[in-house]
mmCIF file of C-alpha atoms and ligand atoms in Angstrom:
data_model
loop_
_atom_site.group_PDB
_atom_site.id
_atom_site.type_symbol
_atom_site.label_atom_id
_atom_site.label_comp_id
_atom_site.label_asym_id
_atom_site.label_seq_id
_atom_site.Cartn_x
_atom_site.Cartn_y
_atom_site.Cartn_z
ATOM 1 C CA MET A 387 91.751 111.337 39.930
ATOM 2 C CA THR A 388 95.416 110.309 39.794
ATOM 3 C CA GLN A 389 97.225 113.520 41.140
ATOM 4 C CA THR A 390 99.366 113.241 44.079
ATOM 5 C CA ILE A 391 98.813 115.536 47.007
ATOM 6 C CA GLN A 392 102.040 117.199 47.933
ATOM 7 C CA TRP A 393 101.066 118.932 51.355
ATOM 8 C CA PHE A 394 104.420 118.175 53.223
ATOM 9 C CA PRO A 395 106.943 120.746 53.405
ATOM 10 C CA GLY A 396 109.622 117.911 54.301
ATOM 11 C CA HIS A 397 110.344 118.310 57.969
ATOM 12 C CA MET A 398 110.441 114.666 58.691
ATOM 13 C CA ASN A 399 114.316 114.210 59.506
ATOM 14 C CA LYS A 400 113.965 115.853 62.638
ATOM 15 C CA ALA A 401 111.407 113.496 63.828
ATOM 16 C CA ARG A 402 113.261 110.499 62.381
ATOM 17 C CA ASN A 403 116.408 111.278 64.143
ATOM 18 C CA GLU A 404 114.772 112.003 67.279
ATOM 19 C CA ILE A 405 112.749 108.432 67.258
ATOM 20 C CA LYS A 406 115.984 106.990 66.170
ATOM 21 C CA ASP A 407 118.045 108.319 69.288
ATOM 22 C CA ILE A 408 115.466 107.356 71.717
ATOM 23 C CA MET A 409 114.304 103.965 70.415
ATOM 24 C CA PRO A 410 116.903 101.619 71.642
ATOM 25 C CA GLU A 411 116.065 102.855 75.320
ATOM 26 C CA MET A 412 112.219 102.102 74.940
ATOM 27 C CA ASP A 413 110.477 99.425 76.198
ATOM 28 C CA VAL A 414 106.800 99.919 74.483
ATOM 29 C CA VAL A 415 105.392 102.018 71.465
ATOM 30 C CA ILE A 416 102.081 103.623 71.455
ATOM 31 C CA GLU A 417 101.178 104.646 68.091
ATOM 32 C CA VAL A 418 97.789 106.817 67.728
ATOM 33 C CA ILE A 419 95.835 106.347 64.467
ATOM 34 C CA ASP A 420 92.682 107.780 63.262
ATOM 35 C CA ALA A 421 89.895 104.641 63.687
ATOM 36 C CA ARG A 422 88.458 106.079 60.377
ATOM 37 C CA ILE A 423 91.572 105.813 58.374
ATOM 38 C CA PRO A 424 93.851 103.284 60.354
ATOM 39 C CA TYR A 425 95.881 102.687 57.013
ATOM 40 C CA SER A 426 96.233 106.243 56.009
ATOM 41 C CA SER A 427 96.844 107.688 59.473
ATOM 42 C CA GLU A 428 100.204 105.503 60.535
ATOM 43 C CA ASN A 429 103.613 106.706 59.919
ATOM 44 C CA PRO A 430 105.431 104.182 58.055
ATOM 45 C CA MET A 431 108.208 105.379 59.826
ATOM 46 C CA VAL A 432 106.865 103.647 63.018
ATOM 47 C CA ALA A 433 107.095 100.314 61.513
ATOM 48 C CA LYS A 434 110.381 100.941 60.207
ATOM 49 C CA LEU A 435 112.197 102.097 63.270
ATOM 50 C CA ARG A 436 110.285 100.357 66.077
ATOM 51 C CA GLY A 437 111.720 96.794 64.954
ATOM 52 C CA GLN A 438 111.106 94.099 67.486
ATOM 53 C CA LYS A 439 109.773 96.653 70.055
ATOM 54 C CA PRO A 440 105.823 95.884 70.892
ATOM 55 C CA VAL A 441 103.340 98.546 69.746
ATOM 56 C CA ILE A 442 100.100 99.602 70.951
ATOM 57 C CA LYS A 443 97.842 100.908 68.061
ATOM 58 C CA ILE A 444 95.484 103.042 69.564
ATOM 59 C CA LEU A 445 92.467 103.421 67.095
ATOM 60 C CA ASN A 446 91.467 106.762 68.201
ATOM 61 C CA LYS A 447 88.166 108.692 67.488
ATOM 62 C CA ALA A 448 86.364 105.123 67.285
ATOM 63 C CA ASP A 449 83.376 107.197 68.027
ATOM 64 C CA LEU A 450 83.006 108.545 64.890
ATOM 65 C CA ALA A 451 84.267 105.337 63.067
ATOM 66 C CA ASP A 452 81.833 102.450 61.570
ATOM 67 C CA PRO A 453 82.071 99.588 64.775
ATOM 68 C CA ASP A 454 82.233 96.633 62.376
ATOM 69 C CA GLN A 455 85.390 98.118 60.682
ATOM 70 C CA THR A 456 86.989 99.194 63.874
ATOM 71 C CA LYS A 457 86.670 95.456 65.049
ATOM 72 C CA ALA A 458 87.613 94.332 61.643
ATOM 73 C CA TRP A 459 90.883 96.346 61.757
ATOM 74 C CA ILE A 460 91.713 95.242 65.193
ATOM 75 C CA GLU A 461 91.794 91.663 64.526
ATOM 76 C CA TYR A 462 93.806 92.705 61.395
ATOM 77 C CA LEU A 463 96.314 94.563 63.498
ATOM 78 C CA GLU A 464 96.605 92.126 66.179
ATOM 79 C CA SER A 465 97.530 89.101 63.499
ATOM 80 C CA GLN A 466 100.854 91.139 63.034
ATOM 81 C CA ASP A 467 103.858 90.569 65.056
ATOM 82 C CA GLN A 468 104.192 92.450 68.360
ATOM 83 C CA VAL A 469 100.812 94.471 67.734
ATOM 84 C CA LYS A 470 98.230 95.109 70.130
ATOM 85 C CA ALA A 471 95.337 97.328 69.129
ATOM 86 C CA ILE A 472 92.564 99.033 71.154
ATOM 87 C CA ALA A 473 89.701 101.327 70.162
ATOM 88 C CA CYS A 474 89.496 104.571 72.094
ATOM 89 C CA ASP A 475 86.702 106.970 71.881
ATOM 90 C CA ASP A 476 86.122 110.442 73.204
ATOM 91 C CA ASN A 477 85.714 109.291 76.777
ATOM 92 C CA LYS A 478 88.873 107.561 77.396
ATOM 93 C CA THR A 479 88.565 106.777 80.841
ATOM 94 C CA VAL A 480 88.299 102.628 80.168
ATOM 95 C CA GLU A 481 90.848 102.536 77.568
ATOM 96 C CA VAL A 482 93.144 104.434 79.708
ATOM 97 C CA LYS A 483 93.183 101.941 82.241
ATOM 98 C CA ARG A 484 93.525 98.995 79.438
ATOM 99 C CA ILE A 485 96.432 100.938 78.110
ATOM 100 C CA VAL A 486 98.202 101.011 80.956
ATOM 101 C CA GLN A 487 97.394 97.539 82.163
ATOM 102 C CA LEU A 488 98.677 96.444 78.699
ATOM 103 C CA CYS A 489 101.946 98.183 79.007
ATOM 104 C CA LYS A 490 102.622 96.204 82.329
ATOM 105 C CA GLN A 491 101.501 92.931 80.778
ATOM 106 C CA LEU A 492 103.841 93.569 77.828
ATOM 107 C CA ILE A 493 106.872 94.091 80.255
ATOM 108 C CA PRO A 494 106.142 92.365 83.729
ATOM 109 C CA ASN A 495 109.891 92.305 84.418
ATOM 110 C CA LYS A 496 109.905 95.804 85.305
ATOM 111 C CA VAL A 497 106.745 95.942 87.509
ATOM 112 C CA GLY A 498 107.472 97.014 90.890
ATOM 113 C CA THR A 499 111.165 97.188 90.481
ATOM 114 C CA GLY A 500 111.243 100.960 90.745
ATOM 115 C CA ARG A 501 112.758 100.619 86.927
ATOM 116 C CA GLN A 502 110.007 102.435 85.028
ATOM 117 C CA ILE A 503 108.583 101.044 81.784
ATOM 118 C CA LYS A 504 109.743 103.587 78.935
ATOM 119 C CA VAL A 505 106.518 104.368 76.575
ATOM 120 C CA LEU A 506 107.406 106.213 73.267
ATOM 121 C CA ILE A 507 104.023 107.788 72.054
ATOM 122 C CA MET A 508 104.018 108.730 68.524
ATOM 123 C CA GLY A 509 100.937 109.821 66.191
ATOM 124 C CA ILE A 510 100.547 112.383 62.978
ATOM 125 C CA PRO A 511 99.100 115.806 64.024
ATOM 126 C CA ASN A 512 95.482 115.943 64.771
ATOM 127 C CA VAL A 513 94.908 112.502 65.513
ATOM 128 C CA GLY A 514 94.223 113.275 69.142
ATOM 129 C CA LYS A 515 97.610 112.383 70.771
ATOM 130 C CA SER A 516 97.707 115.343 73.349
ATOM 131 C CA THR A 517 94.130 114.353 74.196
ATOM 132 C CA LEU A 518 95.261 110.512 74.895
ATOM 133 C CA ILE A 519 98.552 111.916 76.606
ATOM 134 C CA ASN A 520 96.248 113.990 79.090
ATOM 135 C CA ALA A 521 93.842 111.048 79.679
ATOM 136 C CA LEU A 522 96.785 109.035 80.558
ATOM 137 C CA ALA A 523 98.357 111.324 82.545
ATOM 138 C CA GLY A 524 95.120 112.392 84.463
ATOM 139 C CA ARG A 525 95.971 115.937 84.420
ATOM 140 C CA SER A 526 96.800 118.627 81.266
ATOM 141 C CA ILE A 527 100.165 118.492 79.760
ATOM 142 C CA ALA A 528 101.434 121.267 77.664
ATOM 143 C CA LYS A 529 101.567 120.230 73.964
ATOM 144 C CA THR A 530 105.120 119.350 72.477
ATOM 145 C CA GLY A 531 106.099 121.809 69.640
ATOM 146 C CA ASP A 532 104.258 120.582 66.967
ATOM 147 C CA GLU A 533 105.039 123.448 64.357
ATOM 148 C CA PRO A 534 108.060 122.645 62.518
ATOM 149 C CA ALA A 535 109.647 126.035 63.681
ATOM 150 C CA VAL A 536 109.283 125.544 67.361
ATOM 151 C CA THR A 537 111.995 123.725 68.990
ATOM 152 C CA LYS A 538 111.138 122.381 72.380
ATOM 153 C CA SER A 539 112.639 119.447 74.163
ATOM 154 C CA GLN A 540 110.975 115.830 74.595
ATOM 155 C CA GLN A 541 108.699 115.491 77.191
ATOM 156 C CA LEU A 542 108.564 113.146 79.823
ATOM 157 C CA ILE A 543 105.421 112.354 81.632
ATOM 158 C CA LYS A 544 104.675 110.257 84.578
ATOM 159 C CA ILE A 545 101.777 108.171 84.573
ATOM 160 C CA ASP A 546 102.412 105.831 87.657
ATOM 161 C CA ASP A 547 105.334 104.720 89.602
ATOM 162 C CA ASP A 548 105.782 102.034 86.634
ATOM 163 C CA ILE A 549 105.295 103.816 83.555
ATOM 164 C CA MET A 550 107.279 106.873 81.917
ATOM 165 C CA LEU A 551 105.724 108.206 78.788
ATOM 166 C CA TYR A 552 108.073 109.711 76.106
ATOM 167 C CA ASP A 553 106.516 112.643 73.668
ATOM 168 C CA THR A 554 108.643 113.714 71.098
ATOM 169 C CA PRO A 555 108.107 117.128 69.573
ATOM 170 C CA GLY A 556 109.240 116.358 65.819
ATOM 171 C CA MET A 557 106.376 116.300 63.321
ATOM 172 C CA LEU A 558 105.366 112.814 62.137
ATOM 173 C CA TRP A 559 103.827 113.026 58.481
ATOM 174 C CA PRO A 560 100.982 110.369 57.563
ATOM 175 C CA LYS A 561 101.547 108.393 54.401
ATOM 176 C CA ILE A 562 102.646 110.418 51.657
ATOM 177 C CA GLU A 563 102.866 107.807 48.825
ATOM 178 C CA ASN A 564 99.572 106.939 48.287
ATOM 179 C CA PRO A 565 97.242 109.230 46.409
ATOM 180 C CA ASN A 566 94.058 107.757 48.065
ATOM 181 C CA SER A 567 95.482 108.341 51.513
ATOM 182 C CA GLY A 568 95.771 112.046 50.711
ATOM 183 C CA TYR A 569 92.277 112.312 49.899
ATOM 184 C CA ARG A 570 91.243 110.390 52.998
ATOM 185 C CA LEU A 571 93.445 112.454 55.266
ATOM 186 C CA ALA A 572 91.839 115.621 53.742
ATOM 187 C CA ALA A 573 88.340 114.213 54.108
ATOM 188 C CA THR A 574 88.771 113.476 57.902
ATOM 189 C CA GLY A 575 90.439 116.912 58.515
ATOM 190 C CA GLY A 576 93.700 115.223 59.175
ATOM 191 C CA ILE A 577 95.373 117.664 56.996
ATOM 192 C CA LYS A 578 94.786 121.167 56.515
ATOM 193 C CA ASP A 579 92.118 122.594 53.946
ATOM 194 C CA THR A 580 94.613 124.890 52.138
ATOM 195 C CA ALA A 581 96.958 121.702 51.206
ATOM 196 C CA PHE A 582 94.459 120.321 48.700
ATOM 197 C CA ASP A 583 92.050 120.992 46.161
ATOM 198 C CA PHE A 584 88.635 120.851 48.053
ATOM 199 C CA ALA A 585 86.599 119.818 45.003
ATOM 200 C CA ASP A 586 88.563 116.902 44.223
ATOM 201 C CA VAL A 587 88.388 115.777 48.201
ATOM 202 C CA ALA A 588 84.697 116.370 48.120
ATOM 203 C CA SER A 589 84.251 114.065 44.787
ATOM 204 C CA TYR A 590 86.591 111.513 46.420
ATOM 205 C CA THR A 591 84.417 111.194 49.470
ATOM 206 C CA ALA A 592 81.121 111.120 47.686
ATOM 207 C CA GLU A 593 82.383 108.563 45.274
ATOM 208 C CA TYR A 594 83.324 106.207 48.262
ATOM 209 C CA LEU A 595 80.252 107.055 50.269
ATOM 210 C CA ILE A 596 77.887 106.198 47.419
ATOM 211 C CA GLU A 597 79.800 103.066 47.106
ATOM 212 C CA ALA A 598 80.249 102.286 50.824
ATOM 213 C CA TYR A 599 77.359 103.789 52.792
ATOM 214 C CA PRO A 600 74.307 104.349 50.413
ATOM 215 C CA GLU A 601 71.975 103.837 53.355
ATOM 216 C CA LEU A 602 73.211 106.657 55.152
ATOM 217 C CA LEU A 603 73.619 109.238 52.340
ATOM 218 C CA LYS A 604 69.817 108.401 51.216
ATOM 219 C CA ALA A 605 68.695 108.734 55.016
ATOM 220 C CA ARG A 606 70.733 111.894 55.349
ATOM 221 C CA TYR A 607 69.991 113.855 52.278
ATOM 222 C CA LYS A 608 66.277 112.629 51.768
ATOM 223 C CA ILE A 609 67.239 110.802 48.751
ATOM 224 C CA GLU A 610 64.760 107.693 47.510
ATOM 225 C CA GLU A 611 67.173 106.757 44.620
ATOM 226 C CA LEU A 612 70.851 107.287 44.892
ATOM 227 C CA PRO A 613 72.550 108.724 41.977
ATOM 228 C CA LYS A 614 75.865 106.790 40.925
ATOM 229 C CA THR A 615 78.175 109.675 40.532
ATOM 230 C CA ASP A 616 79.382 112.230 42.850
ATOM 231 C CA TRP A 617 78.441 115.271 40.683
ATOM 232 C CA GLU A 618 74.746 113.905 40.267
ATOM 233 C CA PHE A 619 74.710 113.396 44.059
ATOM 234 C CA PHE A 620 75.832 116.963 45.026
ATOM 235 C CA GLU A 621 72.942 117.971 42.468
ATOM 236 C CA VAL A 622 70.123 116.053 44.015
ATOM 237 C CA ALA A 623 71.265 116.331 47.437
ATOM 238 C CA GLY A 624 71.732 119.983 47.045
ATOM 239 C CA ARG A 625 68.279 120.322 45.529
ATOM 240 C CA ASN A 626 67.022 118.508 48.449
ATOM 241 C CA ARG A 627 68.626 121.152 50.926
ATOM 242 C CA GLY A 628 67.306 123.987 49.039
ATOM 243 C CA LEU A 629 70.795 125.259 47.878
ATOM 244 C CA LEU A 630 69.505 127.066 44.640
ATOM 245 C CA GLN A 631 71.504 130.100 43.258
ATOM 246 C CA LYS A 632 69.953 132.438 40.612
ATOM 247 C CA GLY A 633 68.089 130.762 37.937
ATOM 248 C CA GLY A 634 67.125 127.751 40.101
ATOM 249 C CA ILE A 635 70.974 126.458 39.643
ATOM 250 C CA VAL A 636 72.186 123.946 42.662
ATOM 251 C CA ASP A 637 75.358 125.374 44.585
ATOM 252 C CA THR A 638 76.930 122.058 44.288
ATOM 253 C CA TYR A 639 80.089 123.432 45.761
ATOM 254 C CA ARG A 640 78.163 124.371 48.799
ATOM 255 C CA MET A 641 76.747 120.656 49.000
ATOM 256 C CA SER A 642 80.163 119.195 48.848
ATOM 257 C CA GLU A 643 81.445 121.206 51.773
ATOM 258 C CA ILE A 644 78.371 120.213 53.695
ATOM 259 C CA LEU A 645 79.128 116.474 53.159
ATOM 260 C CA VAL A 646 82.562 116.742 54.203
ATOM 261 C CA ASN A 647 81.732 118.780 57.138
ATOM 262 C CA GLU A 648 79.141 116.384 57.953
ATOM 263 C CA LEU A 649 81.465 113.382 57.620
ATOM 264 C CA ARG A 650 84.203 115.067 59.848
ATOM 265 C CA SER A 651 81.713 116.104 62.670
ATOM 266 C CA GLY A 652 80.155 112.255 62.729
ATOM 267 C CA THR A 653 76.418 113.975 61.612
ATOM 268 C CA LEU A 654 76.254 111.617 58.605
ATOM 269 C CA GLY A 655 76.865 108.775 60.787
ATOM 270 C CA ARG A 656 79.391 106.511 62.070
ATOM 271 C CA ILE A 657 81.947 106.006 58.921
ATOM 272 C CA SER A 658 85.367 104.357 58.125
ATOM 273 C CA LEU A 659 87.012 105.148 55.003
ATOM 274 C CA GLU A 660 89.224 102.351 54.808
ATOM 275 C CA THR A 661 89.208 98.551 55.313
ATOM 276 C CA PRO A 662 91.905 96.105 55.665
ATOM 277 C CA GLU A 663 91.109 94.587 52.222
ATOM 278 C CA MET A 664 91.901 98.174 50.788
ATOM 279 C CA ARG A 665 95.230 98.697 52.669
ATOM 280 C CA GLU A 666 96.179 95.281 51.154
ATOM 281 C CA LYS A 667 95.470 96.154 47.582
ATOM 282 C CA GLU A 668 96.766 99.577 47.966
ATOM 283 C CA GLU A 669 99.867 98.413 49.548
ATOM 284 C CA VAL A 670 100.867 96.510 46.178
ATOM 285 C CA MET A 671 99.804 99.752 44.112
ATOM 286 C CA VAL A 672 102.081 101.820 46.388
ATOM 287 C CA GLU A 673 105.289 99.372 45.924
ATOM 288 C CA GLY A 674 104.404 99.647 42.107
ATOM 289 C CA LEU A 675 104.757 103.446 42.214
ATOM 290 C CA LEU A 676 107.689 103.544 44.161
ATOM 291 C CA ALA A 677 109.491 100.994 41.958
ATOM 292 C CA ALA A 678 108.399 102.875 39.078
ATOM 293 C CA ALA A 679 109.733 106.068 40.874
ATOM 294 C CA ALA A 680 113.039 104.361 41.901
ATOM 295 C CA GLU A 681 113.409 103.211 38.189
ATOM 296 C CA LYS A 682 112.885 106.496 36.749
ATOM 297 C CA LYS A 683 115.263 108.133 38.962
ATOM 298 C CA GLU A 684 117.977 105.544 38.216
ATOM 299 C CA ALA A 685 117.526 106.320 34.436
ATOM 300 C CA LYS A 686 117.889 109.856 34.996
ATOM 301 C CA VAL A 687 121.248 109.167 36.964
ATOM 302 C CA GLU A 688 122.347 107.083 33.770
ATOM 303 C CA GLU A 689 121.485 109.526 31.300
ATOM 304 C CA LYS A 690 123.320 112.227 33.085
ATOM 305 C CA ARG A 691 126.456 109.947 33.569
ATOM 306 C CA LEU A 692 126.452 109.266 29.867
ATOM 307 C CA ARG A 693 126.148 112.868 29.144
ATOM 308 C CA ARG A 694 129.324 113.719 31.198
ATOM 309 C CA LEU A 695 130.902 110.754 29.228
ATOM 310 C CA ARG A 696 130.105 112.165 26.062
ATOM 311 C CA ALA A 697 131.128 115.801 26.903
ATOM 312 C CA ARG A 698 134.347 114.696 28.304
ATOM 313 C CA LYS A 699 134.894 112.581 24.718
ATOM 314 C CA ASN A 700 133.848 115.693 22.923
ATOM 315 C CA ARG A 701 136.524 117.941 24.900
ATOM 316 C CA LYS A 702 139.291 115.419 23.959
HETATM 317 P P1 G4P B 1084 96.893 116.060 68.520
HETATM 318 O O1 G4P B 1084 97.669 116.329 69.753
HETATM 319 O O2 G4P B 1084 97.459 114.801 67.949
HETATM 320 O O3 G4P B 1084 97.464 117.010 67.313
HETATM 321 O O4 G4P B 1084 95.345 115.804 68.671
HETATM 322 P P2 G4P B 1084 94.540 116.589 69.833
HETATM 323 O O5 G4P B 1084 94.831 115.814 70.960
HETATM 324 O O6 G4P B 1084 94.896 117.872 69.758
HETATM 325 O O7 G4P B 1084 93.255 116.368 68.997
HETATM 326 C C1 G4P B 1084 92.890 117.018 67.946
HETATM 327 C C2 G4P B 1084 91.153 117.249 67.774
HETATM 328 O O8 G4P B 1084 90.723 115.667 67.785
HETATM 329 C C3 G4P B 1084 90.717 117.848 69.065
HETATM 330 O O9 G4P B 1084 89.494 118.618 68.497
HETATM 331 C C4 G4P B 1084 89.988 116.587 70.004
HETATM 332 O O10 G4P B 1084 89.103 116.890 70.952
HETATM 333 C C5 G4P B 1084 89.890 115.677 69.023
HETATM 334 N N1 G4P B 1084 89.608 114.356 69.665
HETATM 335 C C6 G4P B 1084 90.759 113.589 70.271
HETATM 336 N N2 G4P B 1084 90.264 112.312 70.608
HETATM 337 C C7 G4P B 1084 89.217 112.249 70.177
HETATM 338 C C8 G4P B 1084 88.295 111.054 70.406
HETATM 339 O O11 G4P B 1084 88.247 109.958 70.377
HETATM 340 N N3 G4P B 1084 86.734 111.642 69.541
HETATM 341 C C9 G4P B 1084 86.655 112.536 68.850
HETATM 342 N N4 G4P B 1084 85.379 112.625 68.172
HETATM 343 N N5 G4P B 1084 87.375 113.507 68.872
HETATM 344 C C10 G4P B 1084 88.771 113.421 69.329
HETATM 345 P P3 G4P B 1084 89.382 120.170 68.044
HETATM 346 O O12 G4P B 1084 88.019 120.310 67.609
HETATM 347 O O13 G4P B 1084 91.032 120.227 67.376
HETATM 348 O O14 G4P B 1084 89.568 120.540 69.409
HETATM 349 P P4 G4P B 1084 88.715 120.778 70.614
HETATM 350 O O15 G4P B 1084 87.382 120.840 70.108
HETATM 351 O O16 G4P B 1084 88.817 119.491 71.479
HETATM 352 O O17 G4P B 1084 88.684 122.272 71.236
#
């Protein structure tokens, strides 16, 4: 499965410009990511544009993620410069207090001065940014326009006398260079179903789960001996579920839908689709892909230049 999923229409510039303009004024950045895929749900722009500003990474939807992996991710992220990380589940009461406290600890010289700590909150769509904003504000705040066609102005949300939250309406896309990230974003419901081939995503998911969470699959789908391949798994699990079509053929497509839906809802158990080790490895792969693409582009430019040169010579 090497095909790259292209689901982004390219509205990144608007968000980039908004963030670039506002960043110099900010004291702290909050980046909301998905605890099940902390690597793929990041936006690479945040790291590029924040410079030396402190960032608090919120590993949201931690109630759906593998607690051991979330712990490993927090350690990994906090080993980076100016990065703090907090896991957040669907009851955000405790975490919200910690986030507020942390902002004040990071910028102590503004506390109680009447000059508010300016906090920029960012996150890819559907990661739970609005839910977190509401929890931080203690009231329901209207969503900023996250449809590319809707232009709404930036929102300023007062958290308390010391903290002002800034929410930008531009769309922030997740990682697009890594094909694996596309599958994981799709598997967790982070991108819309129409943007990818569902069968591919389900296959990717099954392959990963057979390797990383065999016991959960065995328990949920009542399988004693787990098959090694995705298609055999869909066959066996589908048969156990009674998903039979005419002639006793198993409806493997229906089974693949069930698997992905049960992963998304947490019915299958608490599952993470990424580890810090995977990130390290894949970053190297992505660098290679980007370098190869840049080389190809350069070669094309050179070819064009030579063609023009030849055409000019022929005219003489
Ligand atoms: P966004 O602004 O980043 O686009 O995301 P939003 O807050 O709208 O949240 C997207 C979905 O994620 C919502 O579900 C929301 O309830 C859910 N969500 C947010 N935080 C958490 C969390 O910590 N844990 C879990 N399990 N889910 C979380 P939805 O199905 O789209 O809407 P609804 O069911 O809340 O109506």
